[in-house]
PDB file of C-alpha atoms in Angstrom:
ATOM      1  CA  MET Q   1     -67.130   7.037 178.114  1.00 80.00           C
ATOM      2  CA  GLY Q   2     -67.354  10.807 178.465  1.00 81.00           C
ATOM      3  CA  SER Q   3     -69.395  10.599 181.663  1.00 82.00           C
ATOM      4  CA  SER Q   4     -66.973   8.049 183.142  1.00 86.00           C
ATOM      5  CA  LEU Q   5     -63.988  10.249 182.363  1.00 90.00           C
ATOM      6  CA  ARG Q   6     -65.715  13.255 183.888  1.00 88.00           C
ATOM      7  CA  PHE Q   7     -66.526  11.205 186.991  1.00 88.00           C
ATOM      8  CA  PHE Q   8     -62.851  10.276 187.375  1.00 92.00           C
ATOM      9  CA  SER Q   9     -61.908  13.936 186.942  1.00 92.00           C
ATOM     10  CA  VAL Q  10     -64.191  14.950 189.808  1.00 89.00           C
ATOM     11  CA  MET Q  11     -62.981  12.022 191.926  1.00 91.00           C
ATOM     12  CA  GLU Q  12     -59.320  12.941 191.481  1.00 94.00           C
ATOM     13  CA  ALA Q  13     -60.042  16.601 192.204  1.00 92.00           C
ATOM     14  CA  ASP Q  14     -61.765  15.580 195.443  1.00 92.00           C
ATOM     15  CA  SER Q  15     -58.756  13.450 196.400  1.00 93.00           C
ATOM     16  CA  ALA Q  16     -56.516  16.475 195.916  1.00 95.00           C
ATOM     17  CA  TRP Q  17     -58.865  18.598 198.042  1.00 94.00           C
ATOM     18  CA  GLN Q  18     -58.774  16.057 200.877  1.00 94.00           C
ATOM     19  CA  LEU Q  19     -54.974  16.029 200.850  1.00 95.00           C
ATOM     20  CA  LEU Q  20     -54.682  19.815 200.778  1.00 94.00           C
ATOM     21  CA  TYR Q  21     -57.194  20.100 203.614  1.00 93.00           C
ATOM     22  CA  ALA Q  22     -55.054  17.797 205.740  1.00 93.00           C
ATOM     23  CA  LEU Q  23     -51.806  19.452 204.646  1.00 92.00           C
ATOM     24  CA  ASP Q  24     -52.385  22.431 206.930  1.00 86.00           C
ATOM     25  CA  ALA Q  25     -51.967  20.148 209.944  1.00 89.00           C
ATOM     26  CA  VAL Q  26     -48.679  18.569 208.823  1.00 90.00           C
ATOM     27  CA  ASP Q  27     -45.805  19.673 211.057  1.00 87.00           C
ATOM     28  CA  ASP Q  28     -42.946  17.770 209.421  1.00 90.00           C
ATOM     29  CA  PRO Q  29     -41.646  19.585 206.278  1.00 92.00           C
ATOM     30  CA  SER Q  30     -40.584  16.389 204.497  1.00 92.00           C
ATOM     31  CA  THR Q  31     -43.981  14.786 205.073  1.00 92.00           C
ATOM     32  CA  GLY Q  32     -45.669  17.989 203.959  1.00 93.00           C
ATOM     33  CA  ALA Q  33     -43.669  17.958 200.714  1.00 95.00           C
ATOM     34  CA  LEU Q  34     -44.751  14.375 199.984  1.00 94.00           C
ATOM     35  CA  VAL Q  35     -48.405  15.149 200.672  1.00 94.00           C
ATOM     36  CA  LEU Q  36     -48.253  18.278 198.493  1.00 95.00           C
ATOM     37  CA  GLN Q  37     -46.672  16.371 195.596  1.00 95.00           C
ATOM     38  CA  HIS Q  38     -49.359  13.718 195.948  1.00 96.00           C
ATOM     39  CA  ALA Q  39     -52.073  16.386 195.798  1.00 96.00           C
ATOM     40  CA  LEU Q  40     -50.538  18.047 192.729  1.00 96.00           C
ATOM     41  CA  GLU Q  41     -50.448  14.725 190.900  1.00 96.00           C
ATOM     42  CA  GLU Q  42     -54.127  14.225 191.672  1.00 96.00           C
ATOM     43  CA  VAL Q  43     -54.878  17.690 190.257  1.00 96.00           C
ATOM     44  CA  HIS Q  44     -52.955  16.733 187.118  1.00 96.00           C
ATOM     45  CA  HIS Q  45     -55.033  13.563 186.771  1.00 96.00           C
ATOM     46  CA  ALA Q  46     -58.245  15.563 187.176  1.00 94.00           C
ATOM     47  CA  CYS Q  47     -57.185  17.951 184.409  1.00 94.00           C
ATOM     48  CA  GLU Q  48     -56.167  15.109 182.080  1.00 94.00           C
ATOM     49  CA  PHE Q  49     -59.430  13.225 182.533  1.00 94.00           C
ATOM     50  CA  GLU Q  50     -61.384  16.413 181.888  1.00 91.00           C
ATOM     51  CA  ARG Q  51     -59.304  17.094 178.760  1.00 91.00           C
ATOM     52  CA  VAL Q  52     -59.990  13.713 177.153  1.00 92.00           C
ATOM     53  CA  ALA Q  53     -63.651  13.805 178.269  1.00 89.00           C
ATOM     54  CA  MET Q  54     -64.128  16.908 176.094  1.00 86.00           C
ATOM     55  CA  ALA Q  55     -63.601  14.754 172.990  1.00 83.00           C
ATOM     56  CA  TYR Q  56     -66.850  12.907 173.683  1.00 78.00           C
ATOM     57  CA  ARG Q  57     -69.110  15.974 173.747  1.00 70.00           C
ATOM     58  CA  SER Q  58     -69.523  18.948 171.455  1.00 59.00           C
ATOM     59  CA  ALA Q  59     -70.177  21.210 174.443  1.00 52.00           C
ATOM     60  CA  PRO Q  60     -69.064  20.563 178.029  1.00 59.00           C
ATOM     61  CA  PRO Q  61     -71.884  20.001 180.535  1.00 61.00           C
ATOM     62  CA  PRO Q  62     -71.890  21.882 183.843  1.00 58.00           C
ATOM     63  CA  ARG Q  63     -69.157  20.566 186.121  1.00 60.00           C
ATOM     64  CA  PRO Q  64     -70.667  18.672 189.083  1.00 58.00           C
ATOM     65  CA  LEU Q  65     -69.797  20.114 192.461  1.00 59.00           C
ATOM     66  CA  PRO Q  66     -70.108  17.381 195.083  1.00 60.00           C
ATOM     67  CA  ARG Q  67     -70.478  18.286 198.736  1.00 71.00           C
ATOM     68  CA  ARG Q  68     -67.174  17.537 200.385  1.00 77.00           C
ATOM     69  CA  ARG Q  69     -66.835  16.066 203.840  1.00 83.00           C
ATOM     70  CA  PRO Q  70     -63.257  16.190 205.141  1.00 89.00           C
ATOM     71  CA  ILE Q  71     -61.854  12.781 206.007  1.00 89.00           C
ATOM     72  CA  PHE Q  72     -59.140  14.276 208.177  1.00 92.00           C
ATOM     73  CA  GLU Q  73     -60.513  15.463 211.529  1.00 90.00           C
ATOM     74  CA  ARG Q  74     -58.388  18.454 212.497  1.00 85.00           C
ATOM     75  CA  GLU Q  75     -59.918  18.803 215.932  1.00 87.00           C
ATOM     76  CA  ARG Q  76     -58.510  15.411 216.935  1.00 88.00           C
ATOM     77  CA  GLY Q  77     -54.936  16.465 216.290  1.00 84.00           C
ATOM     78  CA  PRO Q  78     -52.159  13.939 215.549  1.00 84.00           C
ATOM     79  CA  GLU Q  79     -54.271  10.935 216.536  1.00 89.00           C
ATOM     80  CA  ALA Q  80     -56.368  11.495 213.392  1.00 93.00           C
ATOM     81  CA  TRP Q  81     -53.446  10.815 211.042  1.00 94.00           C
ATOM     82  CA  PRO Q  82     -53.566   6.974 211.048  1.00 94.00           C
ATOM     83  CA  GLU Q  83     -57.254   6.898 210.097  1.00 95.00           C
ATOM     84  CA  PHE Q  84     -56.718   9.503 207.382  1.00 95.00           C
ATOM     85  CA  PHE Q  85     -53.787   7.709 205.771  1.00 96.00           C
ATOM     86  CA  ALA Q  86     -55.580   4.342 206.084  1.00 96.00           C
ATOM     87  CA  HIS Q  87     -58.580   5.715 204.175  1.00 95.00           C
ATOM     88  CA  ALA Q  88     -56.256   7.318 201.642  1.00 94.00           C
ATOM     89  CA  HIS Q  89     -54.351   4.061 201.185  1.00 95.00           C
ATOM     90  CA  VAL Q  90     -57.512   2.010 200.660  1.00 94.00           C
ATOM     91  CA  GLY Q  91     -58.826   4.597 198.209  1.00 93.00           C
ATOM     92  CA  GLU Q  92     -55.601   4.633 196.200  1.00 95.00           C
ATOM     93  CA  LYS Q  93     -55.586   0.837 195.916  1.00 94.00           C
ATOM     94  CA  ASP Q  94     -59.204   0.810 194.749  1.00 93.00           C
ATOM     95  CA  VAL Q  95     -58.554   3.539 192.195  1.00 93.00           C
ATOM     96  CA  PHE Q  96     -55.477   1.724 190.902  1.00 94.00           C
ATOM     97  CA  GLN Q  97     -57.602  -1.372 190.233  1.00 92.00           C
ATOM     98  CA  GLN Q  98     -60.237   0.708 188.438  1.00 92.00           C
ATOM     99  CA  PHE Q  99     -57.668   2.456 186.260  1.00 94.00           C
ATOM    100  CA  ASP Q 100     -55.984  -0.862 185.508  1.00 93.00           C
ATOM    101  CA  ALA Q 101     -59.298  -2.325 184.335  1.00 93.00           C
ATOM    102  CA  TYR Q 102     -60.017   0.706 182.128  1.00 92.00           C
ATOM    103  CA  THR Q 103     -56.502   0.600 180.678  1.00 92.00           C
ATOM    104  CA  LYS Q 104     -57.128  -2.958 179.529  1.00 91.00           C
ATOM    105  CA  GLY Q 105     -60.667  -2.348 178.336  1.00 88.00           C
ATOM    106  CA  VAL Q 106     -60.847   1.015 176.555  1.00 86.00           C
ATOM    107  CA  GLY Q 107     -58.875  -0.051 173.501  1.00 83.00           C
ATOM    108  CA  ASP Q 108     -56.752   2.256 171.378  1.00 83.00           C
ATOM    109  CA  CYS Q 109     -58.034   5.732 172.235  1.00 86.00           C
ATOM    110  CA  PRO Q 110     -56.660   8.935 173.818  1.00 85.00           C
ATOM    111  CA  ALA Q 111     -58.117   7.954 177.196  1.00 91.00           C
ATOM    112  CA  ARG Q 112     -55.903   4.887 177.399  1.00 92.00           C
ATOM    113  CA  SER Q 113     -52.676   6.872 177.827  1.00 92.00           C
ATOM    114  CA  VAL Q 114     -54.312   8.930 180.592  1.00 94.00           C
ATOM    115  CA  PHE Q 115     -55.418   5.803 182.438  1.00 94.00           C
ATOM    116  CA  THR Q 116     -51.957   4.268 181.992  1.00 94.00           C
ATOM    117  CA  GLU Q 117     -50.166   7.297 183.417  1.00 94.00           C
ATOM    118  CA  ALA Q 118     -52.654   7.699 186.271  1.00 95.00           C
ATOM    119  CA  LYS Q 119     -52.402   3.991 187.107  1.00 94.00           C
ATOM    120  CA  LYS Q 120     -48.644   4.247 187.588  1.00 94.00           C
ATOM    121  CA  ASP Q 121     -49.041   7.266 189.850  1.00 95.00           C
ATOM    122  CA  GLU Q 122     -51.768   5.578 191.905  1.00 95.00           C
ATOM    123  CA  ARG Q 123     -49.501   2.604 192.569  1.00 94.00           C
ATOM    124  CA  GLY Q 124     -46.942   5.029 193.988  1.00 95.00           C
ATOM    125  CA  HIS Q 125     -49.627   6.820 195.990  1.00 96.00           C
ATOM    126  CA  ALA Q 126     -50.732   3.525 197.552  1.00 95.00           C
ATOM    127  CA  GLY Q 127     -47.173   2.840 198.642  1.00 95.00           C
ATOM    128  CA  LEU Q 128     -46.687   6.368 199.975  1.00 95.00           C
ATOM    129  CA  THR Q 129     -49.899   6.429 202.003  1.00 96.00           C
ATOM    130  CA  TYR Q 130     -49.091   3.062 203.564  1.00 96.00           C
ATOM    131  CA  LYS Q 131     -45.592   4.274 204.455  1.00 95.00           C
ATOM    132  CA  LEU Q 132     -47.074   7.346 206.140  1.00 95.00           C
ATOM    133  CA  LEU Q 133     -49.649   5.151 207.867  1.00 95.00           C
ATOM    134  CA  LEU Q 134     -46.834   3.032 209.299  1.00 95.00           C
ATOM    135  CA  THR Q 135     -45.049   6.155 210.478  1.00 93.00           C
ATOM    136  CA  TYR Q 136     -48.062   7.509 212.371  1.00 92.00           C
ATOM    137  CA  SER Q 137     -49.503   4.212 213.624  1.00 93.00           C
ATOM    138  CA  GLY Q 138     -46.235   2.807 214.944  1.00 90.00           C
ATOM    139  CA  THR Q 139     -46.379  -0.876 213.989  1.00 94.00           C
ATOM    140  CA  PRO Q 140     -47.479  -2.977 210.967  1.00 94.00           C
ATOM    141  CA  ASP Q 141     -50.155  -4.677 213.082  1.00 96.00           C
ATOM    142  CA  LYS Q 142     -51.700  -1.356 214.050  1.00 95.00           C
ATOM    143  CA  ALA Q 143     -51.410  -0.071 210.472  1.00 95.00           C
ATOM    144  CA  ASN Q 144     -53.172  -3.129 209.084  1.00 95.00           C
ATOM    145  CA  ALA Q 145     -55.911  -2.804 211.700  1.00 96.00           C
ATOM    146  CA  PHE Q 146     -56.551   0.768 210.511  1.00 95.00           C
ATOM    147  CA  VAL Q 147     -56.665  -0.486 206.910  1.00 95.00           C
ATOM    148  CA  ARG Q 148     -59.241  -3.138 207.791  1.00 94.00           C
ATOM    149  CA  ARG Q 149     -61.352  -0.542 209.574  1.00 93.00           C
ATOM    150  CA  ALA Q 150     -61.159   1.771 206.565  1.00 92.00           C
ATOM    151  CA  ARG Q 151     -62.257  -1.105 204.320  1.00 91.00           C
ATOM    152  CA  ARG Q 152     -65.275  -1.743 206.526  1.00 90.00           C
ATOM    153  CA  ASP Q 153     -66.166   1.954 206.537  1.00 85.00           C
ATOM    154  CA  ARG Q 154     -66.011   2.161 202.730  1.00 81.00           C
ATOM    155  CA  ALA Q 155     -68.095  -1.006 202.340  1.00 80.00           C
ATOM    156  CA  TRP Q 156     -70.720   0.375 204.717  1.00 74.00           C
ATOM    157  CA  GLU Q 157     -70.848   3.707 202.863  1.00 74.00           C
ATOM    158  CA  THR Q 158     -71.321   1.829 199.591  1.00 70.00           C
ATOM    159  CA  TRP Q 159     -74.287  -0.057 201.027  1.00 70.00           C
ATOM    160  CA  LEU Q 160     -75.823   3.161 202.308  1.00 68.00           C
ATOM    161  CA  ARG Q 161     -75.508   4.833 198.895  1.00 63.00           C
ATOM    162  CA  LEU Q 162     -77.123   1.835 197.235  1.00 66.00           C
ATOM    163  CA  SER Q 163     -80.002   1.797 199.705  1.00 65.00           C
ATOM    164  CA  ARG Q 164     -80.618   5.516 199.113  1.00 64.00           C
ATOM    165  CA  ARG Q 165     -80.764   4.904 195.371  1.00 59.00           C
ATOM    166  CA  LEU Q 166     -83.345   2.185 195.864  1.00 62.00           C
ATOM    167  CA  GLY Q 167     -85.324   4.811 197.720  1.00 59.00           C
ATOM    168  CA  SER Q 168     -87.144   2.815 200.375  1.00 54.00           C
ATOM    169  CA  ILE Q 169     -86.683   2.138 204.068  1.00 51.00           C
ATOM    170  CA  PRO Q 170     -87.415  -1.609 203.744  1.00 56.00           C
ATOM    171  CA  ALA Q 171     -84.756  -1.884 201.056  1.00 55.00           C
ATOM    172  CA  GLY Q 172     -82.293  -0.061 203.298  1.00 54.00           C
ATOM    173  CA  LEU Q 173     -83.056  -2.408 206.188  1.00 59.00           C
ATOM    174  CA  PHE Q 174     -82.718  -5.424 203.919  1.00 56.00           C
ATOM    175  CA  LEU Q 175     -79.320  -4.268 202.646  1.00 56.00           C
ATOM    176  CA  THR Q 176     -78.177  -3.604 206.206  1.00 61.00           C
ATOM    177  CA  VAL Q 177     -79.053  -7.150 207.257  1.00 60.00           C
ATOM    178  CA  LEU Q 178     -77.514  -8.588 204.094  1.00 57.00           C
ATOM    179  CA  TYR Q 179     -74.322  -6.627 204.707  1.00 58.00           C
ATOM    180  CA  ALA Q 180     -74.135  -7.836 208.311  1.00 61.00           C
ATOM    181  CA  LEU Q 181     -74.665 -11.476 207.323  1.00 59.00           C
ATOM    182  CA  GLY Q 182     -72.537 -11.764 204.222  1.00 59.00           C
ATOM    183  CA  GLY Q 183     -70.679  -8.554 203.477  1.00 52.00           C
ATOM    184  CA  LEU Q 184     -67.633  -9.170 205.626  1.00 52.00           C
ATOM    185  CA  GLY Q 185     -67.360 -12.771 204.481  1.00 55.00           C
ATOM    186  CA  SER Q 186     -67.481 -11.659 200.836  1.00 50.00           C
ATOM    187  CA  VAL Q 187     -64.722  -9.118 201.418  1.00 49.00           C
ATOM    188  CA  ALA Q 188     -62.536 -11.792 202.987  1.00 54.00           C
ATOM    189  CA  ALA Q 189     -63.228 -14.199 200.117  1.00 51.00           C
ATOM    190  CA  CYS Q 190     -62.366 -11.558 197.530  1.00 46.00           C
ATOM    191  CA  ARG Q 191     -59.153 -10.762 199.369  1.00 51.00           C
ATOM    192  CA  ARG Q 192     -58.174 -14.445 199.293  1.00 53.00           C
ATOM    193  CA  ARG Q 193     -58.872 -14.642 195.561  1.00 46.00           C
ATOM    194  CA  MET Q 194     -56.785 -11.531 194.907  1.00 44.00           C
ATOM    195  CA  ARG Q 195     -53.879 -12.937 196.908  1.00 51.00           C
ATOM    196  CA  ALA Q 196     -54.100 -16.164 194.939  1.00 50.00           C
ATOM    197  CA  GLY Q 197     -54.013 -14.226 191.687  1.00 45.00           C
ATOM    198  CA  ALA Q 198     -57.420 -15.457 190.605  1.00 42.00           C
ATOM    199  CA  GLY Q 199     -59.301 -13.426 187.999  1.00 42.00           C
ATOM    200  CA  PHE Q 200     -62.854 -12.198 188.424  1.00 36.00           C
ATOM    201  CA  SER Q 201     -65.693 -13.221 186.170  1.00 40.00           C
ATOM    202  CA  TYR Q 202     -69.428 -12.842 186.383  1.00 34.00           C
ATOM    203  CA  PRO Q 203     -71.383 -16.087 186.764  1.00 40.00           C
ATOM    204  CA  LYS Q 204     -73.031 -17.209 183.558  1.00 42.00           C
ATOM    205  CA  ARG Q 205     -76.786 -17.385 183.233  1.00 41.00           C
ATOM    206  CA  LYS Q 206     -78.602 -20.295 181.589  1.00 43.00           C
ATOM    207  CA  ASN Q 207     -79.072 -18.518 178.259  1.00 46.00           C
ATOM    208  CA  ASP Q 208     -75.592 -17.069 178.039  1.00 42.00           C
ATOM    209  CA  PRO Q 209     -73.352 -18.499 175.278  1.00 44.00           C
TER     210      PRO Q 209
END
């Protein structure tokens, strides 16, 4: 549990960094205030996850310092905003689902209240980022197209990370082909199940009770 909490702390800190990096390019004061508040809430989450993670170790390990690649491309100017807010929106929705699952699964422990509070904030962040995406993209159709593209980008990055962990070029090529053949169809099927309110369960093996 301690390593998971520390991972979420780093993840939330990175989210805050991405927002603050983009904040310098915001011209509208009201939009800037919303983005800044969003970033501060992410910093708060990072601190809270780190605080409860300390309970699982007698001495804190060195804090990981991931290499950060800005999502917002400043050199592109205003046209970069839709892609940035689409990626932010997709990320907030994914994080909300993770926090919701942990809230239900961790039981009665100090971490549960942190997940519960963070989950509520992430729901608001998902709504805010989509609202800003609509503002900068112009129409719901264009906004949803940016969201779909962000989903594809995140799925592709996930496959690349997995292939690197397997540590072989043939495995990477195999995952690339597998992603091309079935990845997009699986995403669409999962989206349909979520819309229908269906729960997720792992398939049982022959020897499972």
